[in-house]
Short mmCIF file of C-alpha atoms in Angstrom, two decimals:
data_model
loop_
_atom_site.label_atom_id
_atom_site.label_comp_id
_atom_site.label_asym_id
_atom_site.label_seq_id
_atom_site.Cartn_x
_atom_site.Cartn_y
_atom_site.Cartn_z
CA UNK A 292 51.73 1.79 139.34
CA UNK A 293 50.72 3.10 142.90
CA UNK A 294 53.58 4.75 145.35
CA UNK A 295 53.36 2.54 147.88
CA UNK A 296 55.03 3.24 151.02
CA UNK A 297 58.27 1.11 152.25
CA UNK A 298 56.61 -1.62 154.84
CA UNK A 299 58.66 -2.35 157.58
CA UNK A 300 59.40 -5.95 157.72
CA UNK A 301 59.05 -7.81 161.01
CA UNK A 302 58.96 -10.92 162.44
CA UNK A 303 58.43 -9.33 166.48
CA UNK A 304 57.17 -11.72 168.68
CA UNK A 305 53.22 -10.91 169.52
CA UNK A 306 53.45 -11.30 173.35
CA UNK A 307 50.73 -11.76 175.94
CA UNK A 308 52.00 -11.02 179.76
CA UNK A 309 52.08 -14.16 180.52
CA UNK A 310 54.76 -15.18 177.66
CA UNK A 311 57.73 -13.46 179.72
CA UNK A 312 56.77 -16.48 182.36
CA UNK A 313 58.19 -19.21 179.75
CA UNK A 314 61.20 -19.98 178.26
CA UNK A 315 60.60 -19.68 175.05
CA UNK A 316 58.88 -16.48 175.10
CA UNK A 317 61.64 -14.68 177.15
CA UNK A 318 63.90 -15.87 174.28
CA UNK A 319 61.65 -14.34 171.59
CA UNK A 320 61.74 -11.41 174.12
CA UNK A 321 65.38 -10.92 174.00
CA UNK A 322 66.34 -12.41 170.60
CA UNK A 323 63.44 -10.75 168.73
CA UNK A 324 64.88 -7.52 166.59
CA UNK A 325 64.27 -4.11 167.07
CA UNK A 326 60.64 -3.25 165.73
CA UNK A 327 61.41 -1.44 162.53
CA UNK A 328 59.48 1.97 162.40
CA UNK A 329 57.70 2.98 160.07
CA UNK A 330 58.84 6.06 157.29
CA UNK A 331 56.71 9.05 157.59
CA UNK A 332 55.08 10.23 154.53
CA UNK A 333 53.87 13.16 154.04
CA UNK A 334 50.06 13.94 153.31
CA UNK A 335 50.67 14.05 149.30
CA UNK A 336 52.21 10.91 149.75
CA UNK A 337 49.32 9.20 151.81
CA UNK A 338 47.01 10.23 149.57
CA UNK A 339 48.61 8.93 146.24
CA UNK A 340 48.69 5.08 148.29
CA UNK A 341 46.68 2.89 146.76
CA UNK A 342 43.68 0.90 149.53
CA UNK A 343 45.67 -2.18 150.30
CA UNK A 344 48.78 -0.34 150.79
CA UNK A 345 47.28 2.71 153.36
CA UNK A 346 45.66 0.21 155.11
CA UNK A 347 48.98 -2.00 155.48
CA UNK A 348 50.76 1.02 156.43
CA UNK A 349 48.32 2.32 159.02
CA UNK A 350 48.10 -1.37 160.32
CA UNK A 351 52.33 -0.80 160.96
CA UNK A 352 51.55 2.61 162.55
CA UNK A 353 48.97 1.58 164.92
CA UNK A 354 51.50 -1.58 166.21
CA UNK A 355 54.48 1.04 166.22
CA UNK A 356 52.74 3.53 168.56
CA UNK A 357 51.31 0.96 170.48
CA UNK A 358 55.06 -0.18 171.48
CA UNK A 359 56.99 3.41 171.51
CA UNK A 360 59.37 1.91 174.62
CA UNK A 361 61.35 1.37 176.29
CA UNK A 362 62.47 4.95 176.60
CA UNK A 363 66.03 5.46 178.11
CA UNK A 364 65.01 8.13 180.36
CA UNK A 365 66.73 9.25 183.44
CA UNK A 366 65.19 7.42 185.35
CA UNK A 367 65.54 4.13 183.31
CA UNK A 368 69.29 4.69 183.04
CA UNK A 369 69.83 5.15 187.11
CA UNK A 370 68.28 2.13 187.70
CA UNK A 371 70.08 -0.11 185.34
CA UNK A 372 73.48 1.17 187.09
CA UNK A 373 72.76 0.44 190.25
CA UNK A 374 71.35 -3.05 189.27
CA UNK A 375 74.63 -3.47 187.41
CA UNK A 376 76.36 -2.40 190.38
CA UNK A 377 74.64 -5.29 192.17
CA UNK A 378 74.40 -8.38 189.93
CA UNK A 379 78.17 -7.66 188.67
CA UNK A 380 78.85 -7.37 192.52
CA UNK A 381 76.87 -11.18 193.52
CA UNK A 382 79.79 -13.21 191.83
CA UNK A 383 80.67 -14.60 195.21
CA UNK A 384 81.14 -18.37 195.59
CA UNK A 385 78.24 -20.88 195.99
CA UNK A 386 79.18 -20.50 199.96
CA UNK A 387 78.09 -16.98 200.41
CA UNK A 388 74.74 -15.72 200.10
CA UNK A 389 74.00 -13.15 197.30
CA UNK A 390 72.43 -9.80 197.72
CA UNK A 391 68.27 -8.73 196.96
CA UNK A 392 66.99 -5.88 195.30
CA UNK A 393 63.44 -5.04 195.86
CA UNK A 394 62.08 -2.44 193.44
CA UNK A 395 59.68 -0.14 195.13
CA UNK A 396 57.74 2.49 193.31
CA UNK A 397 54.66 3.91 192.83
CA UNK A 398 52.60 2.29 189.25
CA UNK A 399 52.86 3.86 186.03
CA UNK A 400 56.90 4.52 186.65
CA UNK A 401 58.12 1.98 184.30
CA UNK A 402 59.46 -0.11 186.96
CA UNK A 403 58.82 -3.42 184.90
CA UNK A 404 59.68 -2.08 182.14
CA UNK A 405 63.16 -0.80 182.59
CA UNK A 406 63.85 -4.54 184.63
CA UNK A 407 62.90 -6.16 181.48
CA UNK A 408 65.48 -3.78 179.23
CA UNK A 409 67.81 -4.66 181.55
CA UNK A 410 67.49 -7.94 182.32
CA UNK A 411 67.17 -8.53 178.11
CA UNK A 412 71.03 -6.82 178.32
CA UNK A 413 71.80 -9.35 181.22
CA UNK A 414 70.56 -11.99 179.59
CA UNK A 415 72.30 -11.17 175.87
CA UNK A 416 75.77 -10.15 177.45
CA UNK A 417 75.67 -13.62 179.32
CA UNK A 418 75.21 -15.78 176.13
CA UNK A 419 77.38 -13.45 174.51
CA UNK A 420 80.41 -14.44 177.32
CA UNK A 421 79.71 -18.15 178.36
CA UNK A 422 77.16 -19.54 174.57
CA UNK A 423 74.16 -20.34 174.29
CA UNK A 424 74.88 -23.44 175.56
CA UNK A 425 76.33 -24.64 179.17
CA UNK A 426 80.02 -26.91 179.60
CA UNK A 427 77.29 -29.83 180.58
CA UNK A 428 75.09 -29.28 177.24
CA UNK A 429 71.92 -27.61 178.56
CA UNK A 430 70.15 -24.52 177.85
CA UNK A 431 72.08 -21.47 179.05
CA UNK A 432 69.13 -19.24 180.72
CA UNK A 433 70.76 -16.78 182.92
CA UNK A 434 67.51 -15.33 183.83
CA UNK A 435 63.91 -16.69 185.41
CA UNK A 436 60.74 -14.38 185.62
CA UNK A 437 58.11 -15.42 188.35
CA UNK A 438 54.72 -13.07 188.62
CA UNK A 439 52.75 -13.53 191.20
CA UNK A 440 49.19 -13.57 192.24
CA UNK A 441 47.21 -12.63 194.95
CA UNK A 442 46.85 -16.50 196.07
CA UNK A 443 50.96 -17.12 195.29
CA UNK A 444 51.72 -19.47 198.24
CA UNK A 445 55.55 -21.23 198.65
CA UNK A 446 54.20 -24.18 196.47
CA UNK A 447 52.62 -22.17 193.42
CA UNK A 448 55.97 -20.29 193.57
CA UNK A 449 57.97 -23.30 193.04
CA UNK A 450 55.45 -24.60 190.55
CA UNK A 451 56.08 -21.30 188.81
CA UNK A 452 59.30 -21.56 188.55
CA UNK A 453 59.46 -24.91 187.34
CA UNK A 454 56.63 -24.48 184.52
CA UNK A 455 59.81 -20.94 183.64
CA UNK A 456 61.78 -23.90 182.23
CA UNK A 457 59.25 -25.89 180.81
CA UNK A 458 59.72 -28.74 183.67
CA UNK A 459 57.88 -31.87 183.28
CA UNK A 460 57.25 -32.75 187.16
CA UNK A 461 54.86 -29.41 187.84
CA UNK A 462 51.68 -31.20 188.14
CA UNK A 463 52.84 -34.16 191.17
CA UNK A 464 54.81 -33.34 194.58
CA UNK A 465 55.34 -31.33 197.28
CA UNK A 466 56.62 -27.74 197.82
CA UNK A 467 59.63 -29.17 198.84
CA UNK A 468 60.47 -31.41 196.24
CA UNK A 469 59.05 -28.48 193.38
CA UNK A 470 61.73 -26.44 195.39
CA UNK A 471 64.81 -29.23 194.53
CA UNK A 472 63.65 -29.85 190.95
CA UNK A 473 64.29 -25.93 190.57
CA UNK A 474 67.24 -25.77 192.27
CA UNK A 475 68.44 -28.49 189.76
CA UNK A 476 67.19 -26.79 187.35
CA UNK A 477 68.59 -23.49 188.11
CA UNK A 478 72.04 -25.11 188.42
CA UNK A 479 72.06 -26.86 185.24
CA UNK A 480 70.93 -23.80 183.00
CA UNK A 481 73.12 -21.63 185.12
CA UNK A 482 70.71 -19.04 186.08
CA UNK A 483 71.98 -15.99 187.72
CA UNK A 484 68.90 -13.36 188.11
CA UNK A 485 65.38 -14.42 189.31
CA UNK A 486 62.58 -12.05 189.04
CA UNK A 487 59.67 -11.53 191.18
CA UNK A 488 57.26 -9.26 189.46
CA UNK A 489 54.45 -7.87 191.94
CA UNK A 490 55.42 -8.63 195.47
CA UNK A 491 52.54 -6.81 196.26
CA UNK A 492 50.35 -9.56 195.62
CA UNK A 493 52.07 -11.34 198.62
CA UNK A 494 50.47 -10.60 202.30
CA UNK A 495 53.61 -11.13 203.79
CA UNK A 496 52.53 -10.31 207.00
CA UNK A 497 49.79 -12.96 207.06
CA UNK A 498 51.15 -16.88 207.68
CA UNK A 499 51.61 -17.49 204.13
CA UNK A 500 53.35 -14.53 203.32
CA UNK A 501 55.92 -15.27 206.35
CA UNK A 502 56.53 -18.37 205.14
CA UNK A 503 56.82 -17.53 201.55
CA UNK A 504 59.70 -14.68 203.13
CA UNK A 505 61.41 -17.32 204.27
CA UNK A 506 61.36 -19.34 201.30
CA UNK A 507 63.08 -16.28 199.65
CA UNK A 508 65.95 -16.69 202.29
CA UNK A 509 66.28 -20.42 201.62
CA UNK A 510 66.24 -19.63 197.95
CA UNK A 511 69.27 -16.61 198.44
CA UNK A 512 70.94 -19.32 200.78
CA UNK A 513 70.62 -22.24 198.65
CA UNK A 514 70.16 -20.85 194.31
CA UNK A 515 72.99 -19.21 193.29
CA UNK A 516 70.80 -16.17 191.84
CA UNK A 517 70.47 -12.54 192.62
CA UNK A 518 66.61 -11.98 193.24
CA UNK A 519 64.94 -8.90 192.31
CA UNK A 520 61.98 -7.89 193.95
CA UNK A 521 59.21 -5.63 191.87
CA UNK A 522 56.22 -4.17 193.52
CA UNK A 523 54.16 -1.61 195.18
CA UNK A 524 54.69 0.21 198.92
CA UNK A 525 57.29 -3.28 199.97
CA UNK A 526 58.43 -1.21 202.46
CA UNK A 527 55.58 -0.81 204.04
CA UNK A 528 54.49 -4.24 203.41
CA UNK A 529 57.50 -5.30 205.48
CA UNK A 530 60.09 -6.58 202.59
CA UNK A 531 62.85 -4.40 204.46
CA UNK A 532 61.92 -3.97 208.22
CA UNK A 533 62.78 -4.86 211.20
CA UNK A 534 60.81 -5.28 214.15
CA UNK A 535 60.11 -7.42 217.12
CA UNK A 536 57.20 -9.85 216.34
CA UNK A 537 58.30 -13.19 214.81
CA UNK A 538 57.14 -12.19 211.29
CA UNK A 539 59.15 -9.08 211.60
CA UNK A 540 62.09 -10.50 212.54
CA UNK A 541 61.92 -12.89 209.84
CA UNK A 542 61.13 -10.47 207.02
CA UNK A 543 64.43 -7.98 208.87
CA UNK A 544 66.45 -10.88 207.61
CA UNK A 545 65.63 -10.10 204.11
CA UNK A 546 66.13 -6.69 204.94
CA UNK A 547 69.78 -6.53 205.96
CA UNK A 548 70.27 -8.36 202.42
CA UNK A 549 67.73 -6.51 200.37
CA UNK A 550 68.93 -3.26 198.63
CA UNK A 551 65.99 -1.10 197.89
CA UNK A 552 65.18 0.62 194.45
CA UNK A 553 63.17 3.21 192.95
CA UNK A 554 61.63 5.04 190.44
CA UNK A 555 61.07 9.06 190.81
CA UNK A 556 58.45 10.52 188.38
CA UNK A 557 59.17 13.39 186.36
CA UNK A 558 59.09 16.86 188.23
CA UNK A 559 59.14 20.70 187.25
CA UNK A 560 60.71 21.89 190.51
CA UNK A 561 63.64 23.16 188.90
CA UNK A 562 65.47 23.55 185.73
CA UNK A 563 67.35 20.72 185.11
CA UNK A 564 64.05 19.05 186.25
CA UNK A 565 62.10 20.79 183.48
CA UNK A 566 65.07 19.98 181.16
CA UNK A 567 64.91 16.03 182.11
CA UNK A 568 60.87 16.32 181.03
CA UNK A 569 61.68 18.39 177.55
CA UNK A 570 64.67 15.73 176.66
CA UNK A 571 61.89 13.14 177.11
CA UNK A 572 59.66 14.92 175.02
CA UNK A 573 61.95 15.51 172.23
CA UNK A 574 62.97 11.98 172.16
CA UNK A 575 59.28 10.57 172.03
CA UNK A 576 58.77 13.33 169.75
CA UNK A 577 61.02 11.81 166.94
CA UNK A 578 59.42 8.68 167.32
CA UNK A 579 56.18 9.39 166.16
CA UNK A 580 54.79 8.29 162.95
CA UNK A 581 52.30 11.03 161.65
CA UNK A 582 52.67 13.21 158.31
CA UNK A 583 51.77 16.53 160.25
CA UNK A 584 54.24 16.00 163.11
CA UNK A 585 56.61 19.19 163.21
CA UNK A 586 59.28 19.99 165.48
CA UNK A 587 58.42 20.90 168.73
CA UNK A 588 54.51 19.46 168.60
CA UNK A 589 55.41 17.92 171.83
CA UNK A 590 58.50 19.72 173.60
CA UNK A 591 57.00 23.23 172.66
CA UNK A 592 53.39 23.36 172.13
CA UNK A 593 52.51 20.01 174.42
CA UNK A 594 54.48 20.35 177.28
CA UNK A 595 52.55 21.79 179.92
CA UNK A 596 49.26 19.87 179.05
CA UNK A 597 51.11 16.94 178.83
CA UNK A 598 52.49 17.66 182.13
CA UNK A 599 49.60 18.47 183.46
CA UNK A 600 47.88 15.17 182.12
CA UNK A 601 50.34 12.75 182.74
CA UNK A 602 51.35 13.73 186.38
CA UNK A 603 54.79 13.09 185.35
CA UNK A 604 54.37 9.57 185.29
CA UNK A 605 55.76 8.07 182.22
CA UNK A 606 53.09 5.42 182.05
CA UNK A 607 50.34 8.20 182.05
CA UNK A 608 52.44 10.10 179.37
CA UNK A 609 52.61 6.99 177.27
CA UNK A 610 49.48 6.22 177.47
CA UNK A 611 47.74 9.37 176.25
CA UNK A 612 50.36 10.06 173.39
CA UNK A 613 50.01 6.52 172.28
CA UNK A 614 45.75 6.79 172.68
CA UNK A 615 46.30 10.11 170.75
CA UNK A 616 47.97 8.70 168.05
CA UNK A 617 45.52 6.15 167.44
CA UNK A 618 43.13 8.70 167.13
CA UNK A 619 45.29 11.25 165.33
CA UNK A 620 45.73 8.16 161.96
CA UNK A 621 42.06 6.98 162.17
CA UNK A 622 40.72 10.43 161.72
CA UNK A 623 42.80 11.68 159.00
CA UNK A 624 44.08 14.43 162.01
CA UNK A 625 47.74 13.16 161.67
CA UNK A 626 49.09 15.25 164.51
CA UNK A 627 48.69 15.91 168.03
CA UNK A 628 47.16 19.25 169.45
CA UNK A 629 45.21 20.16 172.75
CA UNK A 630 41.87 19.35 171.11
CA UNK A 631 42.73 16.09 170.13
CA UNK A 632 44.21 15.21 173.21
CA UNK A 633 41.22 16.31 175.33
CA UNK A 634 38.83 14.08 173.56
CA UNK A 635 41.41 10.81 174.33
CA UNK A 636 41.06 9.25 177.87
CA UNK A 637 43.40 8.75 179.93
CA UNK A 638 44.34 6.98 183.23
CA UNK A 639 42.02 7.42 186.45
CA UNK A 640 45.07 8.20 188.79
CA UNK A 641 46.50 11.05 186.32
CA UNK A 642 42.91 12.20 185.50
CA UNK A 643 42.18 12.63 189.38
CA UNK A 644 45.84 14.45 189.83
CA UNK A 645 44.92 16.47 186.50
CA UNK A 646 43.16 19.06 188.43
CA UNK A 647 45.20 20.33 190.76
CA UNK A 648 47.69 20.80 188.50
CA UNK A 649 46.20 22.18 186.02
CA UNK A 650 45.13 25.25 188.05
CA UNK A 651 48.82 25.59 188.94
CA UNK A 652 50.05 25.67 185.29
CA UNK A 653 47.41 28.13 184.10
CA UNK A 654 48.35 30.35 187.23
CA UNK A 655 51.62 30.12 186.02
CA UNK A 656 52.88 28.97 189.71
CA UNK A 657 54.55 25.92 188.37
CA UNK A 658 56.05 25.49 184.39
CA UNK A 659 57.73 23.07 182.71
CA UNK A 660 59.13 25.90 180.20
CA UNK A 661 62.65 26.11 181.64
CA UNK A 662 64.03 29.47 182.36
CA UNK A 663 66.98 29.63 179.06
CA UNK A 664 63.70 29.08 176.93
CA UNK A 665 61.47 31.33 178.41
CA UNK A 666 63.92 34.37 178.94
#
C-alpha cells in the first residue's frame, strides 16, 4: 500500500468577483469554513506517493497558495477598529442620519480585502445576536456589496442593489422606483452596512457623478445603513471636499459625514517599521506548503529582496510569493530562494519601483534587518 498524504477535505466555495455581488455567494463567503491547509511532507515522503495521490496533493497546494489571506497585519487590524468604532457608533434612530467611511488608498494595500474580513465578522456577529432570520420572517442580511463600473449611473446603482438580494423587479422601472424597492428591501432583511467597492469608477465631478453623490445622501438620509466607500485618490476625486461650485458643495455634504480611511504600505524607516515587515514575513512564512521550507527562508534570507520587490505593498508581496510557489511545486524546487524568485514576474507598479530600491538596499542606505538582529 502507497503512503499517501492526508488530503484536506473542503467544500470552499469557488468564487468569481462577481459572486460577492449576490446573496447567496456572500453567504458561501461568510459561512464557508476555513480552507484546510495542507500537511507538509517532507521530500522522502513525496517521493514514496503514489501518481494519483502527488497529483491530488499538489492540486491542494496550488489552491492553498493561491488563497494564503487574509493576513492580519497591522495594517488590517487598524482598520477593522476604526470601522468598528464607526458601525458600532451608527446605532442612532431611523431619524438621524448615519455616518460614511470612504476607504482611500493606493492599489495593492489590501483595502478590499481587509473590508471583506471584516464585514464577514459583521455579518457573522449579527446573525449570531438577532438569527438568521428577522421578527417578520425574512432573510437576515446585515450586509449589501455594490461594485461599480465605469458607466455606474444612479439607476444601474439601484439595479445593483436590487439584483444583491435577488429582487424580481430589476429588469422594469425607473431609478426612482429601483431606489424604493431597495429601500424595502433593505428594511425587511435589516441591512446595516452597504458597500461600494471602486468609487473610482464614478466621475463624480461630471453630471452623473453629482447626481449619483447625491443619491448617496438620499440613501444615508433615507436606508438605515452605514456606507463604506472603497476606492482610489476619493479625495482628490472630490468624495470629501468642499468648495464653491455647485458640484462641490454637494459632494462637501458627504464630506462633513464621510470619515476617511487608509491603508499605509509597509516601510523600513525605522525599527519597529522593519519589525512590522519581519512579523509579516514570519507569519506568511508558516503558511507555506513546500518540503524544503526552513525557518527563516523568508524573514532571514528573503527579506530585503522581497522588500525590494514588493515595494512594501502587500498585494505585490503576495503576489510574487504565491507566483513563486507555483513555480517552486511544479519544478520539483520546493523552496523559495533569490533565483527562483527572479525568474517569477511580478506586478508592473512594484517592478517599476524595484529599481530604485534596489540600489538603496545593496548600498546598504536603507535595510529591513532591524538593528537587535543585526548588532
Amino acid at each position: 500500500m502507497s503512503r499517501t498524504a492526508p488530503a484536506p477535505t473542503e467544500d470552499t466555495a469557488r468564487l468569481d468577483n462577481l459572486t460577492l455581488s449576490r446573496k447567496e455567494g456572500w453567504r458561501s463567503f461568510v459561512e464557508s469554513p476555513a480552507r484546510p491547509q495542507p500537511e507538509t511532507l517532507s521530500r522522502k515522503r513525496l517521493k514514496a506517493l503514489a501518481e494519483d495521490d502527488l497529483i491530488d496533493y499538489n492540486r491542494h497546494r496550488r489552491a492553498w497558495h493561491a488563497n494564503l489571506g487574509p493576513l492580519k497585519t497591522p495594517q488590517l487590524a487598524e482598520l477593522h477598529e476604526d470601522l468598528w468604532d464607526i458601525i458600532d457608533s451608527n446605532a442612532q434612530d431611523g431619524d438621524k442620519a448615519k455616518g460614511a467611511v470612504g476607504i482611500d488608498a493606493f492599489p495593492g494595500l489590501g483595502k478590499t480585502t481587509s473590508v471583506l474580513a471584516f464585514a464577514k465578522e459583521f455579518h457573522r456577529r449579527e446573525a449570531v445576536e438577532a438569527g438568521q432570520f428577522t421578527s417578520s420572517g425574512h432573510e437576515r442580511w446585515p450586509v449589501c456589496r455594490v461594485g461599480l463600473t465605469g458607466s455606474t449611473g444612479m439607476k444601474d446603482f439601484n439595479r445593483a442593489m436590487l439584483k444583491f438580494y435577488a429582487h424580481p423587479g430589476t429588469e422594469r422601472g425607473t431609478a426612482a422606483q429601483f431606489a424604493d424597492r431597495a429601500l424595502d428591501w433593505v428594511l425587511s432583511c435589516e441591512t446595516k452596512l452597504l458597500i461600494v467597492d471602486d468609487l473610482h469608477f464614478l466621475k463624480m465631478r461630471e453630471k452623473s457623478g453629482v447626481e449619483i453623490s447625491n443619491h448617496f445622501k438620499y440613501i444615508a438620509n433615507e436606508f438605515p445603513v452605514t456606507l463604506l466607500f472603497i476606492g482610489v485618490g476619493l479625495a482628490a476625486r472630490g468624495l470629501f471636499s468642499e468648495g464653491s461650485s455647485y458640484s462641490d458643495s454637494v459632494l462637501g455634504q458627504s464630506g462633513r459625514r464621510t470619515t476617511p480611511l487608509g491603508m499605509r504600505p509597509f516601510t523600513v524607516e525605522n525599527n519597529a517599521a522593519r519589525r512590522e515587515w519581519r512579523q509579516i514575513l514570519l507569519a506568511i512564512e508558516q503558511r507555506l506548503v513546500l518540503a524544503d521550507k526552513y525557518p527563516g527562508m523568508l524573514a532571514d534570507d528573503l527579506s530585503d529582496y522581497l522588500f525590494e520587490r514588493s515595494t512594501g505593498h502587500i498585494g505585490s508581496l503576495m503576489t510574487v510569493i504565491n507566483r513563486g510557489c507555483q513555480r517552486a511545486i511544479r519544478t520539483g524546487t520546493e523552496k523559495l530562494d533569490t533565483g527562483l524568485l527572479d525568474g517569477v514576474k511580478g506586478d508592473a507598479a512594484a517592478e517599476q519601483g524595484r529599481r530604485e530600491l534596489q540600489a538603496a538596499i545593496q548600498s546598504r542606505r536603507i535595510t529591513t534587518t532591524t538593528k537587535t538582529r543585526a548588532g
